[in-house]
PDB file of C-alpha atoms in Angstrom:
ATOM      1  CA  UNK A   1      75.202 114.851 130.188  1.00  0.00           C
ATOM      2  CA  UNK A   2      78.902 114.594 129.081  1.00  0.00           C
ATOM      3  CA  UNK A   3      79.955 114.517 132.509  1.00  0.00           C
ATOM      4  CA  UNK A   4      77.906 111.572 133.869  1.00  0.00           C
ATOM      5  CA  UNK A   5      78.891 109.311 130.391  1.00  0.00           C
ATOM      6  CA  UNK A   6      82.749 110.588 131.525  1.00  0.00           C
ATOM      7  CA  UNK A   7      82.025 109.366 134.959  1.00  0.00           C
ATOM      8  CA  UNK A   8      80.148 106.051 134.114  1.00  0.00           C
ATOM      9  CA  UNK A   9      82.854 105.200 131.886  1.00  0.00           C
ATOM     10  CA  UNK A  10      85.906 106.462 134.799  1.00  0.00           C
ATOM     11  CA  UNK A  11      83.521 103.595 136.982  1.00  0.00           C
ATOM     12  CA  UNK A  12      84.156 101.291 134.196  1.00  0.00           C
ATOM     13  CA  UNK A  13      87.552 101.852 134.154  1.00  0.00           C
ATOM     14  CA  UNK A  14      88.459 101.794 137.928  1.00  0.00           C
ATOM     15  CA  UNK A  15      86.440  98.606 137.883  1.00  0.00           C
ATOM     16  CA  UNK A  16      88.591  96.790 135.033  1.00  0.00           C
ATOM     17  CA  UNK A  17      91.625  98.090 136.727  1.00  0.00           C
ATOM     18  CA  UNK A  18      90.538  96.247 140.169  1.00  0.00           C
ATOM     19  CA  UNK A  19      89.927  92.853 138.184  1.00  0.00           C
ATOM     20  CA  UNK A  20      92.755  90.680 138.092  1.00  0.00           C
ATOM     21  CA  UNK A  21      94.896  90.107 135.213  1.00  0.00           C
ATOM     22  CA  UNK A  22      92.972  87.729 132.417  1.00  0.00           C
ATOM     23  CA  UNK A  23      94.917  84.766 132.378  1.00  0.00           C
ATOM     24  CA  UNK A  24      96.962  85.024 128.970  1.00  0.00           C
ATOM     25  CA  UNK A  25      95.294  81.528 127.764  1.00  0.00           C
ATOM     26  CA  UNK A  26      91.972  82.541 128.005  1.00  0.00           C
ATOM     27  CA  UNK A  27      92.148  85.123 124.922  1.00  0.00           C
ATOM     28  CA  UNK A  28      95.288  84.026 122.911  1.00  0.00           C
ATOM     29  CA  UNK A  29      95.474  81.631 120.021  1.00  0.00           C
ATOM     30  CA  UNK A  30      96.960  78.544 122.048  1.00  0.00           C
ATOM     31  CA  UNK A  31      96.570  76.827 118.882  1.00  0.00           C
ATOM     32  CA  UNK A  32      98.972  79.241 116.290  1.00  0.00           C
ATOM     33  CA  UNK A  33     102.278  77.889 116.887  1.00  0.00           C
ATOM     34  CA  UNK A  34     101.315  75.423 119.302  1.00  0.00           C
ATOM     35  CA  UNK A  35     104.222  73.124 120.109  1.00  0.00           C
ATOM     36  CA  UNK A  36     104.057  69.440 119.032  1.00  0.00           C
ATOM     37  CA  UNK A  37     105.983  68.250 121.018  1.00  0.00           C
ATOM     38  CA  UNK A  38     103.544  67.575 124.721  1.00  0.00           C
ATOM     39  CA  UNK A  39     106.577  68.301 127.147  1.00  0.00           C
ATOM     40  CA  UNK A  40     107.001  71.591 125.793  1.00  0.00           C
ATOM     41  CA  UNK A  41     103.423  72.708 126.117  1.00  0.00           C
ATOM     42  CA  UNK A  42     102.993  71.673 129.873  1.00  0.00           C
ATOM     43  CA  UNK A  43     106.232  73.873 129.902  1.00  0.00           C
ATOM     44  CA  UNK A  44     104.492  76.822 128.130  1.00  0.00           C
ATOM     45  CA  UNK A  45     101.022  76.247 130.726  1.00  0.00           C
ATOM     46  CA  UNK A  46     103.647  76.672 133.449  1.00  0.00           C
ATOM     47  CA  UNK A  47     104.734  79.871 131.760  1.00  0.00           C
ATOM     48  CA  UNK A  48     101.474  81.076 131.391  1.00  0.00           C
ATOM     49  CA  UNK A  49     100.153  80.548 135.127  1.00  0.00           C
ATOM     50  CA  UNK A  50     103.596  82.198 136.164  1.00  0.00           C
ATOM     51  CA  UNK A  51     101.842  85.608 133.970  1.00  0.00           C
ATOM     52  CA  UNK A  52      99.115  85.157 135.216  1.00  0.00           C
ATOM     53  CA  UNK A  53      99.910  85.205 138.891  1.00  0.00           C
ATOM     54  CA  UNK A  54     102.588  88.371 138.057  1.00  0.00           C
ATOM     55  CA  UNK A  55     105.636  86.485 138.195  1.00  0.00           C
ATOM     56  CA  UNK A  56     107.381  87.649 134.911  1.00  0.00           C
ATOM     57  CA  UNK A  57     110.514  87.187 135.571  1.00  0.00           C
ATOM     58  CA  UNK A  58     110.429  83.278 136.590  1.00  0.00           C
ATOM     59  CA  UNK A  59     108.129  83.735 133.000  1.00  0.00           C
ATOM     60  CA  UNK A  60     111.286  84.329 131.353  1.00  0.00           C
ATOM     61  CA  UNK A  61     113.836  82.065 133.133  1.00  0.00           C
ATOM     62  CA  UNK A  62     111.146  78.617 131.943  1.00  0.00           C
ATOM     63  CA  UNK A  63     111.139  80.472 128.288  1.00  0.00           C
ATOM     64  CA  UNK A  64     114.893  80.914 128.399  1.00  0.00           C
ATOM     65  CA  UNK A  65     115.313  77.154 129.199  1.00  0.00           C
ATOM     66  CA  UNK A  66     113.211  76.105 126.308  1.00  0.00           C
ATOM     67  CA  UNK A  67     115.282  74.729 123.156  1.00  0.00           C
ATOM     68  CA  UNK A  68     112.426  76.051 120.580  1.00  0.00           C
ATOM     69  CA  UNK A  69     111.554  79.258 119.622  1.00  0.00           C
ATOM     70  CA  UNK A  70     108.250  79.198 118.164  1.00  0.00           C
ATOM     71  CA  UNK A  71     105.477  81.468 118.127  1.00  0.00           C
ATOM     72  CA  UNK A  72     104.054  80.777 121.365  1.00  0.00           C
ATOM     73  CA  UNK A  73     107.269  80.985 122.864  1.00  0.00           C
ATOM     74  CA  UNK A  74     107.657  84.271 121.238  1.00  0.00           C
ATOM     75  CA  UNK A  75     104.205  85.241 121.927  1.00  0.00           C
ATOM     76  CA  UNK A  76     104.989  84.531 125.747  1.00  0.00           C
ATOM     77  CA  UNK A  77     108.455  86.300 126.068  1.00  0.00           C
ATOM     78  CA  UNK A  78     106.904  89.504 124.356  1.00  0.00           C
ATOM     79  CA  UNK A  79     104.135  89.322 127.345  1.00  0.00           C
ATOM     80  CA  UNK A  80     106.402  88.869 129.787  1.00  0.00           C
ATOM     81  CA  UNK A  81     108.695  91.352 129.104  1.00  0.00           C
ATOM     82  CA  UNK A  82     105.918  94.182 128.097  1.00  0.00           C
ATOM     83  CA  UNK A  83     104.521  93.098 131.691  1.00  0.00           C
ATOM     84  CA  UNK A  84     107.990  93.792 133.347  1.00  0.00           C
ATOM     85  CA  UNK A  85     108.438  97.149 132.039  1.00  0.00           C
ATOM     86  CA  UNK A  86     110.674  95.743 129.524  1.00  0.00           C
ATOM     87  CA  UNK A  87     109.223  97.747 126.163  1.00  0.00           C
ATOM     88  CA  UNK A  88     112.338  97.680 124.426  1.00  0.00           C
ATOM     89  CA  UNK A  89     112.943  94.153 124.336  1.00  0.00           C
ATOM     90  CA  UNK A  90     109.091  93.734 123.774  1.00  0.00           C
ATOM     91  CA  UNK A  91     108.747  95.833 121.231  1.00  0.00           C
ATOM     92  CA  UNK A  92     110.920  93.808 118.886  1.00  0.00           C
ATOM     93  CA  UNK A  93     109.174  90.602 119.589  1.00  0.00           C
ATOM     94  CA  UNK A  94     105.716  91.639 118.966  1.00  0.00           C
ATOM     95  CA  UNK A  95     106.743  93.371 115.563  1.00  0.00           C
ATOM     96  CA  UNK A  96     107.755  89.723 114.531  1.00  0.00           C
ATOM     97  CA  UNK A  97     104.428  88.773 115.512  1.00  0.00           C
ATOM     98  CA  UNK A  98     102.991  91.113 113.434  1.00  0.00           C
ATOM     99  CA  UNK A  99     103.040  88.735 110.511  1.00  0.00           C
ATOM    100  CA  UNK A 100     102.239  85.299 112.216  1.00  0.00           C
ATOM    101  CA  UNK A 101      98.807  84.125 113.235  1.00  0.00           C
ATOM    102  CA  UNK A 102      99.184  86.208 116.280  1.00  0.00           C
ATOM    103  CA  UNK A 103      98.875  89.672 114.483  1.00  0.00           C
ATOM    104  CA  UNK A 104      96.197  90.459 116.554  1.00  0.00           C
ATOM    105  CA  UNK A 105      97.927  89.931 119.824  1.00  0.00           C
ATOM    106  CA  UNK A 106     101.047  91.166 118.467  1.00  0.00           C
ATOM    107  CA  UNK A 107      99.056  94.542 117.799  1.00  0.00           C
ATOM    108  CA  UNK A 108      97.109  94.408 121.029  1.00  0.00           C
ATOM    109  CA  UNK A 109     100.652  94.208 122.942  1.00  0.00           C
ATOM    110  CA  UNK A 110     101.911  96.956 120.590  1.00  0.00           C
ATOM    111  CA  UNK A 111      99.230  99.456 121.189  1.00  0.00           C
ATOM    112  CA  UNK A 112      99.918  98.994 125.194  1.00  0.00           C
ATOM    113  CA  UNK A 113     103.512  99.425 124.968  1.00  0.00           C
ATOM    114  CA  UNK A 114     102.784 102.870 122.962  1.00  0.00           C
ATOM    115  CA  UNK A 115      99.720 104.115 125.134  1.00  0.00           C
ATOM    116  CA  UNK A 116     102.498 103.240 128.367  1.00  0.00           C
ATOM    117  CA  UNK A 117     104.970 105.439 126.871  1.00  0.00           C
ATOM    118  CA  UNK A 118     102.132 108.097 126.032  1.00  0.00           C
ATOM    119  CA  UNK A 119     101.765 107.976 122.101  1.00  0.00           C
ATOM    120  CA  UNK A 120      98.180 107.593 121.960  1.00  0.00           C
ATOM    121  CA  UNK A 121      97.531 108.035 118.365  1.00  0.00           C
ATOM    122  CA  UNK A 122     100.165 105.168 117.878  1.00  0.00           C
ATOM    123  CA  UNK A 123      97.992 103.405 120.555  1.00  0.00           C
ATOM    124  CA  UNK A 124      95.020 104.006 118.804  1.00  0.00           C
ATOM    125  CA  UNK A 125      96.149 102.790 115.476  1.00  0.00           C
ATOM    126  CA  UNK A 126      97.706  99.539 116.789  1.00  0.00           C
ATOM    127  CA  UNK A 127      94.807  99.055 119.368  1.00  0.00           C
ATOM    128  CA  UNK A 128      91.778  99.726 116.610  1.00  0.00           C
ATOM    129  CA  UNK A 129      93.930  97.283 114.262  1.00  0.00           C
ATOM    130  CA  UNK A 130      93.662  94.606 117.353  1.00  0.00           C
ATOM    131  CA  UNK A 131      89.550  95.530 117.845  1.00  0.00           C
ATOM    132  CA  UNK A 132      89.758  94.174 114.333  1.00  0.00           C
ATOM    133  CA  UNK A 133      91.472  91.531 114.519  1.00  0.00           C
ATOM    134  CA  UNK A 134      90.389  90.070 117.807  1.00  0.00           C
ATOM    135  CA  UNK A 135      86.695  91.498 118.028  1.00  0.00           C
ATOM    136  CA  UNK A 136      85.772  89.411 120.969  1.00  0.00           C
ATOM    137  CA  UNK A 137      88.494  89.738 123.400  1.00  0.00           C
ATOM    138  CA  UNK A 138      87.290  92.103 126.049  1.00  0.00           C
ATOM    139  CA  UNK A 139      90.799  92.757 126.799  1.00  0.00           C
ATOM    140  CA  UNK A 140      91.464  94.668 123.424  1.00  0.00           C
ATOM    141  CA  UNK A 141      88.436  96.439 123.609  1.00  0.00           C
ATOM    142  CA  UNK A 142      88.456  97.479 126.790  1.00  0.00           C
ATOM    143  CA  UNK A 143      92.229  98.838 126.302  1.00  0.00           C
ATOM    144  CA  UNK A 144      90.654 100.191 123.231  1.00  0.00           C
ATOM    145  CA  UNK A 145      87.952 102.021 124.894  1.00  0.00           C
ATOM    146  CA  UNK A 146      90.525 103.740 127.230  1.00  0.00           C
ATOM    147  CA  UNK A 147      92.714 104.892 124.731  1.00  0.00           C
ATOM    148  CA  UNK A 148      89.601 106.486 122.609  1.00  0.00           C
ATOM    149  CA  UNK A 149      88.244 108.085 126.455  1.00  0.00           C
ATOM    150  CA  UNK A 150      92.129 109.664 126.418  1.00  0.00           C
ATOM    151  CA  UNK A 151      91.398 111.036 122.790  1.00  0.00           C
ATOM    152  CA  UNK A 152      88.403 112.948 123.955  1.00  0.00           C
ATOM    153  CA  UNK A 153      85.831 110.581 121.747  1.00  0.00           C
ATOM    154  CA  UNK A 154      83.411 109.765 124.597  1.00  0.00           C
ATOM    155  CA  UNK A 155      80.512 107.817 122.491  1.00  0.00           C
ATOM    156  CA  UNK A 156      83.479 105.795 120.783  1.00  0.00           C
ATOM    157  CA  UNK A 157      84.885 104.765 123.770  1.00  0.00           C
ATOM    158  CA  UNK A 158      81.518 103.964 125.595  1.00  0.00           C
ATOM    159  CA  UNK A 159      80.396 101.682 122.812  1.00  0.00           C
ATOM    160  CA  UNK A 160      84.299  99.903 123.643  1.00  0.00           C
ATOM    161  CA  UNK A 161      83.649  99.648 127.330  1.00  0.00           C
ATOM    162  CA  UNK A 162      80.029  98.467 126.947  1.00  0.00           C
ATOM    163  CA  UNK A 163      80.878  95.431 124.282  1.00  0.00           C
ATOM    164  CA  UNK A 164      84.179  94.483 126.396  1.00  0.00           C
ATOM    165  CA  UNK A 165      81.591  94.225 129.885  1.00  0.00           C
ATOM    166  CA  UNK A 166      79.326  92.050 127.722  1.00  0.00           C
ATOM    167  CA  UNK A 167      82.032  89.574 126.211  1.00  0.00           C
ATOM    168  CA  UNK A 168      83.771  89.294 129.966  1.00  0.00           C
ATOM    169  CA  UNK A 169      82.188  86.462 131.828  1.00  0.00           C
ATOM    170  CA  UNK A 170      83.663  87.611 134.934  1.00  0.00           C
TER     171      UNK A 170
END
């Protein structure tokens, strides 16, 4: 019986994997840190569709043009650069975030960076602390659920996987 909930979940996986990338604005707090200022948000929506379609590194360039650094704008760099391969430079960004109203994100982004660089109990922590924090982004949970299959905890992980199907629309 192991075997076929190891398999189902693999599916699951391979599935998620094949999805493309949630668009960062569907799951973050657009609202914590928001600019007031209108020109720089339809700056920061350009900076997000550039994520979204892969394109970190233009990401950057519009970030690095920006005269504010506020959370969003932090929020955004540390996404970009975590996307790129960039984990150093991430790394320090989202450990800022870690006390702002994007703590969650900030862990979820974390948790990646260490499960990348194959320190899955630091994944684990940062990722369960994100589950927590952010209980209904699929996202976290199903990055959650992966890192709990790694750890050998096959009902754990399941129960991730199955809640992060439900709360994706797609």
């Amino acid at each position: 019986m192991h075997w076929l909930t190891v398999l189902l979940l693999s599916f699951f996986l391979v599935a998620c994997q094949m999805s493309p990338q949630p668009r960062p604005e569907t799951y973050t707090h657009k609202s914590c840190g928001a600019p007031t200022n209108s020109d720089i948000g339809m700056r920061l929506d350009v900076v997000r569709k550039l994520i979204q379609q892969g394109q970190y590194y233009a990401a950057l360039a519009h970030l690095d043009s920006l005269e504010v650094d506020d959370l969003q704008v932090q929020y955004l760099r540390a996404e970009a650069l975590r996307q790129s391969q960039r984990y150093d430079e991430a790394e320090p960004v989202y450990q800022r975030l870690l006390e702002s109203c994007l703590n969650g994100e900030a862990n979820h982004g974390l948790g990646l960076i260490a499960g990348r660089q194959g320190a899955i109990d630091k994944a684990d922590d940062f990722l369960d602390q994100a589950a927590k924090l952010l209980p209904i982004d699929p996202r976290v949970r199903n990055d959650f659920g992966y890192v709990l299959l790694l750890k050998g905890q096959y009902s754990l992980a399941r129960r991730e996987f199955m809640t992060a199907i439900e709360l994706d629309n797609d």
